[in-house]
XYZ file of C-alpha atoms in Angstrom:
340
model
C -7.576 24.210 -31.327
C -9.930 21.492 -31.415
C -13.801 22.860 -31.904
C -16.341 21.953 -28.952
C -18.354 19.479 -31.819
C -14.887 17.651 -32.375
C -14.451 17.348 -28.724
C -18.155 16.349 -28.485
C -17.214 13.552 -31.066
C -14.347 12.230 -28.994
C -16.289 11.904 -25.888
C -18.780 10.262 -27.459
C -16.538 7.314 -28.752
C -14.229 7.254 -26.350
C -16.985 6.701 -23.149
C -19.496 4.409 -23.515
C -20.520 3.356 -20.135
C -21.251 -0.251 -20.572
C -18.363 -1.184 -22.947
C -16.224 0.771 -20.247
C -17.149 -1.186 -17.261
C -16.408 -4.301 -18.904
C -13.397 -6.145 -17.367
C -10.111 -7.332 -19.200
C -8.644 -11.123 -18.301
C -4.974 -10.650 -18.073
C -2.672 -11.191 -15.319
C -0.014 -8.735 -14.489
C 4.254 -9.656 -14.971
C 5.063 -8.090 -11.353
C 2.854 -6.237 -8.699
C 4.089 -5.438 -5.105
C 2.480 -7.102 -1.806
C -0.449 -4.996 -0.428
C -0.294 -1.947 1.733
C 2.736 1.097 1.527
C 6.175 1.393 3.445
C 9.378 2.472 2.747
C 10.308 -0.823 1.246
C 7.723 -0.643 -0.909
C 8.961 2.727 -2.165
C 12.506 1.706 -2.706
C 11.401 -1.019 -4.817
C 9.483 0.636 -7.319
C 12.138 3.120 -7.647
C 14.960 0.593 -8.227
C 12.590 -1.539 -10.664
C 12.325 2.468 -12.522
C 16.206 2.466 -12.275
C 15.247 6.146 -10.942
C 17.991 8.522 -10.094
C 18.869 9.085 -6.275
C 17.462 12.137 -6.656
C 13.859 11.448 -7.152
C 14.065 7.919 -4.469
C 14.629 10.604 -1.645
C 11.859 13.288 -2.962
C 9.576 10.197 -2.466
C 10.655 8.933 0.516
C 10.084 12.629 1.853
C 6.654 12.595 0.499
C 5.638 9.095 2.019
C 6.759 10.930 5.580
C 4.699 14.071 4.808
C 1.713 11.495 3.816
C 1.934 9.500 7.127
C 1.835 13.129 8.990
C -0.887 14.576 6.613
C -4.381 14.015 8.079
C -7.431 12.956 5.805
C -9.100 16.203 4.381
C -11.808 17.275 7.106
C -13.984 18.470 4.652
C -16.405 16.830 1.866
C -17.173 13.245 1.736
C -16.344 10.485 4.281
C -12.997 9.455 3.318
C -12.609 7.116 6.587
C -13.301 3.901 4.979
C -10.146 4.129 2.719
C -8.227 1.052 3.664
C -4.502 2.156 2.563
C -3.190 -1.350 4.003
C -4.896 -3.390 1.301
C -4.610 -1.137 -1.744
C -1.907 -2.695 -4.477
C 0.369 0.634 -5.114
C 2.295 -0.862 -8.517
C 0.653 -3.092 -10.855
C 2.639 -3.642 -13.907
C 1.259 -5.804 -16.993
C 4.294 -5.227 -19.521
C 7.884 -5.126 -19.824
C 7.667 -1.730 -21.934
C 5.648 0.853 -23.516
C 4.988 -0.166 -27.397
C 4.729 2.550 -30.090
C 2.076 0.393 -32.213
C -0.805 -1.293 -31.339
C 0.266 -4.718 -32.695
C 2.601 -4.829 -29.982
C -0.202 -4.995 -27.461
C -1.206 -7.826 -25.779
C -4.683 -8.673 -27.758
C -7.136 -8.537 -24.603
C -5.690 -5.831 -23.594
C -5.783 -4.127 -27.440
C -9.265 -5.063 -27.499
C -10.345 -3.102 -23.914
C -8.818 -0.018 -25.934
C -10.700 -1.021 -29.209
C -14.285 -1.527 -27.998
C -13.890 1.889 -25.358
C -13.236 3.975 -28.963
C -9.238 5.106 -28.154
C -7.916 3.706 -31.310
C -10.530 5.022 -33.422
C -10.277 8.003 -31.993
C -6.527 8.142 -32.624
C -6.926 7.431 -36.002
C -9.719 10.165 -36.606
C -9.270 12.828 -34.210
C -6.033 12.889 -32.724
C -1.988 14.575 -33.110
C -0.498 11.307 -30.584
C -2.180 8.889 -27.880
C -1.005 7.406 -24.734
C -2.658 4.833 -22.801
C -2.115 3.347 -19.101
C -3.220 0.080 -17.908
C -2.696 0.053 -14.328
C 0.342 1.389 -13.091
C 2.342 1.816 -16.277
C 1.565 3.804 -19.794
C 1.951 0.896 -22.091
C 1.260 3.000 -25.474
C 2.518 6.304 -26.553
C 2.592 7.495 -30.230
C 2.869 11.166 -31.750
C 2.890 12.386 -35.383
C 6.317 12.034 -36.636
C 6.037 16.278 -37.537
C 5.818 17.102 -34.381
C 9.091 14.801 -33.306
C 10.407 16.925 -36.097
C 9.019 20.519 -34.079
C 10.532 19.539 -30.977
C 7.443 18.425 -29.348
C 7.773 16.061 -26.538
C 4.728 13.459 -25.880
C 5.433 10.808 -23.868
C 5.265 8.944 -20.542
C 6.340 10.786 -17.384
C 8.742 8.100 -16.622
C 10.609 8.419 -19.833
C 10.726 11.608 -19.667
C 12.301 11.460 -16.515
C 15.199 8.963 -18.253
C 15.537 11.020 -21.765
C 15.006 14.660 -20.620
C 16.634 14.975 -16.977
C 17.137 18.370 -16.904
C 14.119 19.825 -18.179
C 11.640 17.191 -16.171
C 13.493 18.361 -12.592
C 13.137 21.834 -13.665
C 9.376 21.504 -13.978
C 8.497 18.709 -11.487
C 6.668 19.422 -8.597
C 7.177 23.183 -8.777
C 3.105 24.179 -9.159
C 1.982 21.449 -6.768
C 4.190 21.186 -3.800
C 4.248 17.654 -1.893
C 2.653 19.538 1.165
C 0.136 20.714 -0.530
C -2.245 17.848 0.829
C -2.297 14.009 2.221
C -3.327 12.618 -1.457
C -1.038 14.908 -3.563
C 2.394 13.272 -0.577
C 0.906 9.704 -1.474
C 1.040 10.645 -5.497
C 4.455 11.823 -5.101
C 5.531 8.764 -3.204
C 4.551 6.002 -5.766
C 3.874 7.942 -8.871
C 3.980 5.399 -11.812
C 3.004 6.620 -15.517
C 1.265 10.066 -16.742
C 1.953 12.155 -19.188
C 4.781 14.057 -20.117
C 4.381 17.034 -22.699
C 6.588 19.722 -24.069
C 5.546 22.718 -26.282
C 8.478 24.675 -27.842
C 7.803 28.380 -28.805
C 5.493 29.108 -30.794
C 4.364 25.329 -31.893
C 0.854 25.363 -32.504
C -0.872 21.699 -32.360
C -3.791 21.637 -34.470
C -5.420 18.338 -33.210
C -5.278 17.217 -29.635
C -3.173 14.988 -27.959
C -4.569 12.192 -25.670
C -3.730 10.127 -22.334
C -6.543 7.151 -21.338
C -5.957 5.864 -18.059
C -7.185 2.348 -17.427
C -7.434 0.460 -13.577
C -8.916 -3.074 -14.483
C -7.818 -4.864 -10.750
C -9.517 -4.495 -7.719
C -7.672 -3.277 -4.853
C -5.127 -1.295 -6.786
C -3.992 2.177 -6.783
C -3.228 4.368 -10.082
C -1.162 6.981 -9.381
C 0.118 8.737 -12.945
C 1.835 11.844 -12.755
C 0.934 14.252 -15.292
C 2.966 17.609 -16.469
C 2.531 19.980 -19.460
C 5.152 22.663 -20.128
C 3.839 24.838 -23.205
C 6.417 27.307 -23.853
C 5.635 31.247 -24.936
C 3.338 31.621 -27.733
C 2.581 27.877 -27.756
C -0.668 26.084 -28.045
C -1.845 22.342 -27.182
C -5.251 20.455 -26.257
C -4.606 17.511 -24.430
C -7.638 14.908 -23.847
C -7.461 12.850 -20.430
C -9.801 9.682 -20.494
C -10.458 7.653 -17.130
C -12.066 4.137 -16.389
C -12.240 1.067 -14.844
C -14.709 -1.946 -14.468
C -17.282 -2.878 -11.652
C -15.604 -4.808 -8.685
C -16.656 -5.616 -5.497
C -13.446 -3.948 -3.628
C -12.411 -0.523 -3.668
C -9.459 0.687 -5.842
C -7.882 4.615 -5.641
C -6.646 6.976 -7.919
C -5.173 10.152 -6.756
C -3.193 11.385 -9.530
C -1.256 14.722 -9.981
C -1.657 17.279 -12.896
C 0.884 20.139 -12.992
C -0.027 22.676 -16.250
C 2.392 25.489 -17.184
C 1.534 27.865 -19.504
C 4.451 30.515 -20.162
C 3.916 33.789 -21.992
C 1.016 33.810 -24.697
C 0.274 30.006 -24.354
C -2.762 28.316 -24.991
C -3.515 25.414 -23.087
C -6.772 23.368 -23.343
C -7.018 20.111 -20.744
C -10.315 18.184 -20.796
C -11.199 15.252 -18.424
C -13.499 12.747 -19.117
C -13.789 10.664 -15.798
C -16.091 7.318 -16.326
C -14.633 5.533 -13.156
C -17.084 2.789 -11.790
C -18.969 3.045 -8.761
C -16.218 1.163 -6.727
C -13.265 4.024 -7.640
C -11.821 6.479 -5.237
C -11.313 9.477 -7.570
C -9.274 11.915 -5.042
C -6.814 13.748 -7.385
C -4.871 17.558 -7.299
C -4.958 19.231 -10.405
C -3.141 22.868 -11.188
C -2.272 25.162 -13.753
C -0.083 28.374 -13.433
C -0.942 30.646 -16.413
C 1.872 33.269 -16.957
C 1.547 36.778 -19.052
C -1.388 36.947 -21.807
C -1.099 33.171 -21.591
C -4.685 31.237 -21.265
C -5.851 28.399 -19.812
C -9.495 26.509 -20.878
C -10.120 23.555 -18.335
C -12.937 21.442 -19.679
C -13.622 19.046 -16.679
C -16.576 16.047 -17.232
C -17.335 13.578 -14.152
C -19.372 11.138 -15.224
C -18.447 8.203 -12.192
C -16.838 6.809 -9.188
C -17.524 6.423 -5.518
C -16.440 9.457 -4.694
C -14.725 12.375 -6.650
C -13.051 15.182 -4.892
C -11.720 17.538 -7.845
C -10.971 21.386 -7.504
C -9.158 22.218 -11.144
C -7.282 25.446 -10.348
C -5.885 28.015 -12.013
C -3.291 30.677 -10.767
C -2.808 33.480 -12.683
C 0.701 34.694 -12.824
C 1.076 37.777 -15.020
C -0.414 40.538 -16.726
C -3.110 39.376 -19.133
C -3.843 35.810 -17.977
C -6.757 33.953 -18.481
C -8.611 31.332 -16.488
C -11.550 29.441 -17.388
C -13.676 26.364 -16.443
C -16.457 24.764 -17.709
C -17.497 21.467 -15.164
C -20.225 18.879 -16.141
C -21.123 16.809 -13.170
C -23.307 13.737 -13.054
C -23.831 11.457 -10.193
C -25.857 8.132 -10.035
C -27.163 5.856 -6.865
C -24.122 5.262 -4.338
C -22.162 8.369 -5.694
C -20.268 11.262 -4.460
C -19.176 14.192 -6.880
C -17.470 16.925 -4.879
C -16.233 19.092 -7.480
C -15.545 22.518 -8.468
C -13.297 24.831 -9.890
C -10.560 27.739 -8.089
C -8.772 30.468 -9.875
C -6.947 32.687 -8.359
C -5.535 36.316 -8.989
């Protein structure tokens, strides 16, 4: 596993406040019209080419969201305006596997935050999500080799079927509250990873997830399987420049850790002060397995973030470190749960 001074490292190149905030001039290929409805569901599932399957979980979720009050406690959520938020933003026709296939201005937003440095230095693969789709995803050819699986939810979703409906949505339900329905109902992007037993990753894996329009939601689904006696740290890296209008992200993060896994997640959030940061994040932690949740909030509006960890079987372990700072016009409501 990754020591805390490497980790230290990566956080340090990969989240410069300034160079983050910075915006990128590049127009997107398709977005739909403002607001959500059922219509607007449909059509980001057919532009997926999504089984039926997973258009009728999200059209169940967008009812349980429209029933699902606002959370009644922490900060003043009221001023969300759902009707002018842009739920799918896309900027290219497909994820690349090398950096020369990325547009330059957007190449160069990557470049000057650190994430292909860091990549080259520090890291086992690297995805990276501009908007509403990953648009980068790379992993060590070795770990191909090892069975490893490292790559954007939605792929995974086309190229491992069976295993990603086994998995999906089973540690957070779409009940479980209003932001975690709206997640399930327009989910684009996240991270998909799969341990097989007994892999050990030596350097971490990392997903940086990039809003650069105002008004838009980012909505990435992220889920990590690490089989029995499997280890992994995966790196999550969050920004977006100053605007004027408010943008959302409510993402989803499902962890499993089966027998005598290691699992190591750290979050480095640098959203700008205009960012809605309202996301469910969960890790079920089975016999003698172990989970480490390193959680860093740096920005944002407002941040409502409760990393949990459920401990499943004999032997698990739960911890959490948090690192919370919050400037003029911010609101960090964050924590940690673990339950026995």
């Amino acid at each position: 596993m990754l020591t805390a001074t490497r980790t230290q490292e990566i956080i340090n190149k990969n989240f410069n406040k300034r160079k983050a905030g910075l915006k990128t001039d590049t127009k997107s290929i398709f977005r739909t019209p403002q607001g959500i409805s059922k219509k607007i569901i449909e059509k980001i599932s057919k532009l997926k080419n999504e089984p039926k399957w997973m258009l009728d979980h999200r059209l169940k979720a967008y009812d349980i969201f429209l029933k699902k009050d606002l959370p009644k406690w922490g900060p003043d959520l009221s001023k969300i305006d759902f009707k002018k938020i842009y739920y799918y933003l896309k900027t290219l026709d497909t994820p690349k596997t090398t950096w020369d296939q990325i547009p330059r201005e957007i190449k160069n937003t990557f470049e000057r935050i650190g994430v292909l440095e860091s990549e080259r230095k520090f890291l086992s693969g690297t995805g990276a999500q501009f908007e509403s789709e990953m648009i980068y995803h790379s992993i060590q050819e070795k770990l191909k080799k090892q069975g490893v699986i490292f790559e954007s939810t939605d792929s995974a979703l086309k190229n491992h079927p069976d295993l990603f409906r086994k998995y999906f949505g089973k540690v957070i339900p779409t009940t479980d509250n209003k932001f975690a329905a709206l997640n399930t109902a327009v989910w684009s992007g996240g991270t998909f990873i799969y341990i097989p037993k007994g892999i050990h990753i030596k350097l971490p894996l990392q997903g940086y997830f990039r809003i650069n329009e105002e008004n838009t939601g980012q909505f990435e689904r992220t889920l990590i399987i690490a089989d029995k006696g499997s280890s992994v740290h995966y790196i999550e890296g969050c920004s977006a420049p100053v605007c004027s209008e408010s943008s959302l992200h409510a993402a989803v993060v499902e962890i499993i850790a089966k027998k005598g896994a290691h699992v190591r997640y750290t979050t480095v959030q640098n959203w700008s002060n205009n960012v809605y940061n309202l996301v469910t994040k969960r890790a079920f932690a089975y016999e003698n397995a172990e989970i480490l949740w390193i959680d860093c909030n740096l920005g944002s509006k407002t941040t409502m973030k409760y990393p949990s960890i459920f401990l499943m079987g004999k032997k698990a372990k739960g911890e959490v470190h948090s690192l919370v700072r919050a400037g003029k016009n911010q609101n960090q409501d964050t924590g940690a749960k673990i339950i026995h």
